[in-house]
Amino acid sequence: MTDPKSAFTHLNEKGEANMVDVTEKAVTSRTAIAEGFISMTQSTFDMLLAGEHKKGDVFAVARIAGIQAAKKTSELIPLCHPLMLSKVQVDFEPVIQSETNEYLIKVVALCKLAGKTGVEMEALTAVSVALLTLYDMCKAVDPAMIIGGVKLLQKQGGKSGDWLREENT
């Protein structure tokens, strides 16, 4: 059986937390895409899609929050490297699950750079903060909203190569 400590790159040989040394890694093009969902009542869903929220353009604010969060990931997540992102994109998609009568907003974030370490945490952070911003702006009208399903969909580049989440997982 493999020593569990050796499987974690953020632990040294003593099991202590440390930032991974990427000095000798090659600069490569790296991309990550993540997604998450927020469920809400139909009336909240309809209000957002119609742009009728009294706080203004909720999607614009959540998009900016997600982009800013991706840029600040190294300040939020211990041991993450500060990265020079070349692109952050945050998109929203309304989803109606007719079989479960759920009204969802799907948030998808894409992060890119040319660098020595991946951008998975930045994409996940962008999605998470965009979802939290949607919740914050709508909680007065719908405090029962539920955030969930935050996950990495794919990554490209780097030593470990490309990865794509299998369907139905």
XYZ file of N, CA and C in Angstrom:
507
model
N 0.848 -1.192 0.000
C 0.000 0.000 0.000
C 0.888 1.248 0.000
N 0.506 2.240 -0.778
C 1.259 3.480 -0.880
C 1.091 4.300 0.393
N 2.175 4.947 0.803
C 2.128 5.840 1.947
C 1.181 6.988 1.610
N 0.112 7.204 2.407
C -0.858 8.255 2.082
C -0.217 9.633 1.970
N 0.833 9.887 2.735
C 1.477 11.196 2.681
C 2.084 11.464 1.311
N 2.588 10.422 0.647
C 3.238 10.620 -0.646
C 2.235 10.959 -1.745
N 0.968 10.688 -1.545
C -0.050 10.981 -2.549
C -0.427 12.460 -2.568
N -0.118 13.190 -1.518
C -0.483 14.596 -1.423
C 0.734 15.460 -1.710
N 0.661 16.256 -2.766
C 1.796 17.075 -3.169
C 2.038 18.262 -2.242
N 1.072 18.612 -1.410
C 1.230 19.756 -0.520
C 1.732 19.361 0.860
N 2.233 18.132 0.983
C 2.833 17.683 2.235
C 4.277 17.292 1.972
N 5.174 17.685 2.872
C 6.568 17.265 2.714
C 6.770 15.887 3.330
N 8.007 15.409 3.332
C 8.287 14.059 3.830
C 7.958 13.880 5.312
N 7.825 14.974 6.050
C 7.450 14.920 7.474
C 5.944 15.045 7.670
N 5.206 15.202 6.572
C 3.765 15.370 6.678
C 3.343 16.800 6.949
N 4.272 17.731 6.818
C 3.977 19.139 7.061
C 3.492 19.805 5.778
N 2.583 20.758 5.923
C 2.079 21.491 4.762
C 3.188 22.346 4.164
N 3.253 22.346 2.836
C 4.200 23.224 2.156
C 3.720 23.494 0.730
N 4.166 24.620 0.202
C 3.802 24.983 -1.165
C 4.675 24.177 -2.117
N 4.071 23.597 -3.129
C 4.798 22.798 -4.112
C 5.772 23.703 -4.868
N 6.989 23.229 -5.049
C 8.008 23.966 -5.797
C 7.819 23.692 -7.281
N 7.464 24.721 -8.036
C 7.239 24.564 -9.475
C 8.353 25.212 -10.291
N 9.450 25.551 -9.646
C 10.545 26.259 -10.306
C 11.000 25.573 -11.583
N 11.160 24.269 -11.544
C 11.709 23.532 -12.684
C 10.652 23.055 -13.673
N 9.385 23.288 -13.395
C 8.334 22.850 -14.320
C 8.314 23.733 -15.556
N 7.933 23.140 -16.670
C 7.838 23.883 -17.924
C 6.576 24.732 -17.949
N 6.670 25.859 -18.604
C 5.497 26.697 -18.830
C 4.703 26.062 -19.966
N 3.437 25.768 -19.702
C 2.559 25.205 -20.723
C 1.215 25.928 -20.672
N 0.451 25.798 -21.719
C -0.904 26.332 -21.761
C -1.788 25.447 -20.896
N -2.550 26.052 -20.015
C -3.404 25.310 -19.085
C -4.790 25.918 -19.064
N -5.783 25.053 -19.005
C -7.185 25.468 -18.982
C -7.939 24.585 -18.003
N -8.897 25.149 -17.307
C -9.794 24.372 -16.452
C -11.201 24.933 -16.588
N -12.181 24.022 -16.560
C -13.590 24.402 -16.604
C -14.295 23.729 -15.431
N -15.065 24.514 -14.691
C -15.821 24.005 -13.547
C -17.264 24.475 -13.669
N -18.147 23.806 -12.915
C -19.555 24.205 -12.909
C -20.148 24.006 -11.522
N -21.292 24.633 -11.314
C -22.072 24.471 -10.103
C -23.470 24.987 -10.354
N -24.381 24.744 -9.415
C -25.789 25.082 -9.590
C -26.341 25.757 -8.343
N -27.356 26.585 -8.555
C -28.149 27.103 -7.444
C -29.615 26.880 -7.811
N -30.333 26.237 -6.906
C -31.764 26.004 -7.141
C -32.567 27.045 -6.384
N -33.728 27.372 -6.942
C -34.537 28.453 -6.377
C -35.998 28.235 -6.735
N -36.838 29.069 -6.189
C -38.252 28.991 -6.532
C -38.454 29.484 -7.963
N -39.575 29.106 -8.533
C -39.886 29.551 -9.891
C -40.000 31.069 -9.951
N -40.564 31.680 -8.929
C -40.730 33.136 -8.965
C -39.368 33.856 -8.945
N -38.416 33.348 -8.185
C -37.072 33.936 -8.171
C -36.406 33.732 -9.523
N -36.521 32.524 -10.051
C -35.974 32.171 -11.362
C -36.520 33.108 -12.438
N -37.839 33.280 -12.460
C -38.482 34.145 -13.444
C -38.036 35.599 -13.285
N -37.910 36.055 -12.044
C -37.484 37.427 -11.782
C -36.070 37.662 -12.320
N -35.167 36.698 -12.088
C -33.793 36.839 -12.577
C -33.737 36.875 -14.101
N -34.465 35.964 -14.731
C -34.431 35.895 -16.195
C -35.060 37.132 -16.834
N -36.021 37.726 -16.168
C -36.671 38.932 -16.686
C -35.861 40.191 -16.377
N -34.820 40.054 -15.533
C -34.014 41.219 -15.154
C -34.757 42.189 -14.275
N -35.672 41.653 -13.445
C -36.537 42.513 -12.636
C -36.136 42.597 -11.162
N -34.937 42.173 -10.825
C -34.497 42.238 -9.429
C -34.238 43.691 -9.064
N -34.727 44.104 -7.892
C -34.575 45.509 -7.504
C -33.120 45.906 -7.279
N -32.228 44.915 -7.105
C -30.800 45.213 -6.928
C -30.080 45.408 -8.252
N -30.770 45.239 -9.367
C -30.148 45.454 -10.664
C -29.786 44.154 -11.353
N -28.758 44.202 -12.195
C -28.337 43.059 -13.004
C -27.550 42.069 -12.147
N -28.266 41.123 -11.601
C -27.687 40.139 -10.685
C -26.607 39.316 -11.384
N -26.826 38.950 -12.630
C -25.850 38.131 -13.356
C -24.552 38.906 -13.598
N -24.649 40.186 -13.900
C -23.437 40.993 -14.113
C -22.609 41.067 -12.836
N -23.271 41.276 -11.712
C -22.560 41.351 -10.438
C -21.926 40.000 -10.093
N -22.669 38.910 -10.279
C -22.137 37.580 -9.982
C -20.978 37.225 -10.922
N -21.059 37.651 -12.176
C -19.964 37.403 -13.126
C -18.690 38.115 -12.660
N -18.818 39.374 -12.296
C -17.653 40.130 -11.819
C -17.095 39.501 -10.545
N -17.981 39.078 -9.650
C -17.527 38.433 -8.409
C -16.757 37.152 -8.712
N -17.244 36.353 -9.653
C -16.552 35.121 -10.017
C -15.190 35.384 -10.622
N -15.109 36.369 -11.512
C -13.826 36.717 -12.135
C -12.843 37.207 -11.073
N -13.313 38.086 -10.200
C -12.446 38.614 -9.141
C -11.990 37.491 -8.210
N -12.877 36.555 -7.910
C -12.521 35.437 -7.030
C -11.429 34.575 -7.651
N -11.538 34.304 -8.955
C -10.490 33.518 -9.625
C -9.145 34.210 -9.475
N -9.123 35.524 -9.618
C -7.883 36.290 -9.511
C -7.327 36.297 -8.085
N -8.185 36.089 -7.097
C -7.775 36.137 -5.688
C -7.635 34.751 -5.048
N -7.699 33.694 -5.830
C -7.697 32.335 -5.273
C -6.520 32.073 -4.357
N -5.340 32.523 -4.731
C -4.159 32.254 -3.890
C -4.253 32.943 -2.530
N -5.082 33.960 -2.411
C -5.277 34.624 -1.114
C -6.325 33.907 -0.273
N -7.139 33.075 -0.906
C -8.226 32.391 -0.217
C -7.897 30.945 0.141
N -7.159 30.262 -0.727
C -6.858 28.844 -0.550
C -5.387 28.709 -0.174
N -5.098 28.229 1.021
C -3.696 28.095 1.431
C -2.910 27.226 0.456
N -1.682 27.611 0.207
C -0.700 26.889 -0.606
C -0.940 26.973 -2.109
N -1.982 27.688 -2.559
C -2.158 27.915 -3.992
C -1.158 28.972 -4.449
N -0.598 28.754 -5.622
C 0.324 29.728 -6.185
C -0.456 30.920 -6.744
N 0.076 32.131 -6.589
C -0.536 33.264 -7.281
C -0.287 33.103 -8.777
N -1.322 33.248 -9.575
C -1.210 32.983 -11.006
C -1.519 34.229 -11.823
N -0.888 34.302 -12.966
C -1.149 35.377 -13.918
C -2.139 34.835 -14.945
N -3.415 34.911 -14.603
C -4.461 34.386 -15.487
C -4.532 35.208 -16.770
N -4.711 34.523 -17.886
C -4.855 35.224 -19.154
C -6.320 35.321 -19.575
N -7.175 34.469 -18.990
C -8.614 34.527 -19.291
C -9.402 33.925 -18.134
N -10.469 34.604 -17.776
C -11.467 34.068 -16.854
C -12.821 34.402 -17.474
N -13.635 33.384 -17.650
C -14.974 33.569 -18.218
C -15.977 32.894 -17.290
N -17.023 33.605 -16.944
C -18.079 33.071 -16.091
C -19.400 33.231 -16.835
N -20.090 32.111 -17.042
C -21.351 32.121 -17.771
C -22.469 31.512 -16.930
N -23.700 31.910 -17.271
C -24.892 31.454 -16.553
C -25.857 30.820 -17.539
N -26.479 29.738 -17.105
C -27.458 29.061 -17.961
C -28.675 28.683 -17.118
N -29.866 29.149 -17.488
C -31.067 28.726 -16.768
C -31.402 27.277 -17.140
N -31.767 26.501 -16.122
C -32.095 25.090 -16.326
C -33.394 24.793 -15.587
N -34.364 24.233 -16.310
C -35.604 23.789 -15.665
C -35.621 22.275 -15.715
N -35.644 21.659 -14.545
C -35.732 20.200 -14.428
C -37.212 19.861 -14.277
N -37.871 19.586 -15.386
C -39.321 19.365 -15.345
C -39.705 18.129 -14.537
N -38.878 17.091 -14.578
C -39.209 15.866 -13.833
C -39.142 16.055 -12.312
N -38.314 16.996 -11.843
C -38.218 17.246 -10.396
C -38.795 18.604 -10.008
N -39.293 19.351 -11.004
C -39.855 20.679 -10.767
C -38.838 21.610 -10.096
N -37.588 21.535 -10.555
C -36.534 22.392 -10.012
C -36.195 23.497 -11.007
N -35.889 24.661 -10.457
C -35.469 25.811 -11.241
C -34.044 26.142 -10.810
N -33.119 26.017 -11.757
C -31.697 26.139 -11.454
C -31.040 27.180 -12.339
N -30.001 27.771 -11.795
C -29.067 28.539 -12.605
C -27.749 27.768 -12.548
N -27.262 27.385 -13.730
C -25.962 26.717 -13.817
C -24.907 27.790 -14.052
N -23.820 27.719 -13.288
C -22.685 28.624 -13.458
C -21.519 27.797 -13.985
N -20.909 28.268 -15.057
C -19.739 27.608 -15.643
C -18.609 28.628 -15.703
N -17.438 28.227 -15.217
C -16.264 29.103 -15.263
C -15.146 28.424 -16.024
N -14.482 29.204 -16.855
C -13.317 28.765 -17.596
C -12.149 29.664 -17.201
N -11.014 29.052 -16.853
C -9.804 29.805 -16.532
C -8.663 29.291 -17.390
N -7.832 30.222 -17.878
C -6.702 29.872 -18.744
C -5.470 30.665 -18.348
N -4.319 30.073 -18.668
C -3.051 30.767 -18.534
C -1.959 29.979 -19.240
N -0.820 30.605 -19.374
C 0.409 29.909 -19.742
C 1.255 29.962 -18.485
N 1.480 28.810 -17.862
C 2.181 28.823 -16.587
C 2.710 27.467 -16.194
N 3.167 27.395 -14.954
C 3.805 26.200 -14.421
C 2.905 25.369 -13.522
N 1.712 25.846 -13.278
C 0.774 25.113 -12.430
C -0.642 25.319 -12.945
N -1.525 24.404 -12.592
C -2.868 24.383 -13.138
C -3.792 25.454 -12.590
N -4.972 25.558 -13.210
C -5.948 26.586 -12.858
C -7.271 25.985 -12.373
N -7.218 24.731 -11.917
C -8.442 24.083 -11.436
C -9.046 24.819 -10.246
N -8.214 25.210 -9.296
C -8.740 25.883 -8.104
C -9.341 27.241 -8.449
N -8.776 27.906 -9.428
C -9.310 29.195 -9.848
C -10.690 29.036 -10.478
N -10.866 28.018 -11.315
C -12.176 27.780 -11.931
C -13.209 27.401 -10.870
N -12.831 26.535 -9.935
C -13.749 26.130 -8.864
C -14.098 27.312 -7.957
N -13.127 28.165 -7.680
C -13.370 29.339 -6.841
C -14.286 30.326 -7.551
N -14.069 30.525 -8.853
C -14.932 31.430 -9.620
C -16.382 30.973 -9.568
N -16.610 29.673 -9.782
C -17.969 29.132 -9.729
C -18.566 29.327 -8.336
N -17.812 28.970 -7.315
C -18.316 29.044 -5.937
C -18.712 30.463 -5.551
N -17.869 31.428 -5.854
C -18.161 32.813 -5.467
C -19.281 33.400 -6.324
N -19.353 33.038 -7.589
C -20.487 33.501 -8.407
C -21.804 32.966 -7.832
N -21.804 31.690 -7.430
C -23.006 31.105 -6.814
C -23.346 31.797 -5.497
N -22.349 32.040 -4.673
C -22.583 32.731 -3.395
C -23.120 34.143 -3.623
N -22.661 34.792 -4.671
C -23.144 36.134 -4.988
C -24.606 36.093 -5.428
N -24.956 35.101 -6.250
C -26.369 34.943 -6.621
C -27.216 34.748 -5.364
N -26.739 33.897 -4.466
C -27.476 33.660 -3.220
C -27.611 34.966 -2.433
N -26.507 35.675 -2.262
C -26.519 36.904 -1.470
C -27.499 37.927 -2.032
N -27.510 38.069 -3.338
C -28.374 39.082 -3.945
C -29.849 38.694 -3.939
N -30.130 37.386 -3.809
C -31.523 36.921 -3.881
C -32.065 36.390 -2.552
N -31.255 36.373 -1.509
C -31.683 35.734 -0.260
C -32.887 36.403 0.390
N -33.074 37.680 0.162
C -34.229 38.371 0.759
C -35.548 37.861 0.185
N -35.541 37.450 -1.088
C -36.769 36.957 -1.701
C -36.865 35.433 -1.693
N -35.721 34.748 -1.480
C -35.726 33.280 -1.546
C -34.607 32.688 -0.681
N -34.773 32.726 0.650
C -33.705 32.228 1.529
C -33.508 30.710 1.482
N -34.412 29.979 0.848
C -34.307 28.514 0.800
C -33.498 28.017 -0.401
N -32.880 28.923 -1.153
C -32.070 28.494 -2.301
C -30.997 27.508 -1.832
N -30.602 26.622 -2.742
C -29.596 25.598 -2.421
C -28.491 25.640 -3.466
N -27.260 25.730 -2.998
C -26.079 25.694 -3.856
C -25.534 24.277 -3.835
N -25.157 23.755 -4.989
C -24.586 22.408 -5.015
C -23.968 22.075 -6.355
N -23.449 20.855 -6.421
C -22.916 20.325 -7.665
C -21.670 21.009 -8.169
N -20.915 21.661 -7.291
C -19.687 22.328 -7.725
C -18.646 21.250 -8.016
N -18.136 21.280 -9.267
C -17.175 20.238 -9.656
C -16.349 20.693 -10.846
N -15.183 20.089 -10.960
C -14.326 20.303 -12.110
C -14.858 19.464 -13.262
N -15.009 20.066 -14.426
C -15.470 19.338 -15.607
C -14.315 18.847 -16.460
N -13.296 19.690 -16.588
C -12.140 19.277 -17.373
C -10.947 20.159 -17.080
N -9.777 19.626 -17.381
C -8.543 20.395 -17.323
C -7.683 19.991 -18.497
N -6.895 20.932 -18.967
C -5.990 20.664 -20.076
C -4.632 21.236 -19.751
N -3.594 20.520 -20.185
C -2.228 21.004 -20.037
C -1.543 20.471 -18.799
N -0.273 20.743 -18.737
C 0.527 20.333 -17.593
C 1.087 18.938 -17.723
N 1.923 18.594 -16.769
C 2.620 17.305 -16.757
C 1.661 16.117 -16.704
N 0.572 16.266 -15.948
C -0.374 15.149 -15.807
C -1.318 15.028 -17.004
N -1.273 15.977 -17.918
C -2.057 15.881 -19.138
C -3.496 16.332 -18.982
N -4.288 15.964 -19.956
C -5.685 16.382 -19.996
C -6.554 15.431 -19.178
N -7.642 15.976 -18.665
C -8.605 15.190 -17.883
C -9.998 15.698 -18.215
N -10.931 14.777 -18.393
C -12.325 15.111 -18.694
C -13.228 14.284 -17.791
N -14.136 14.934 -17.086
C -15.095 14.220 -16.243
C -15.973 13.343 -17.102
N -16.111 12.102 -16.701
C -16.990 11.176 -17.418
C -18.433 11.616 -17.234
N -19.261 11.385 -18.226
C -20.686 11.713 -18.129
C -21.334 10.916 -16.996
N -22.400 11.470 -16.448
C -23.197 10.816 -15.398
C -22.423 10.581 -14.107
N -21.463 11.459 -13.794
C -20.779 11.332 -12.499
C -21.053 12.519 -11.639
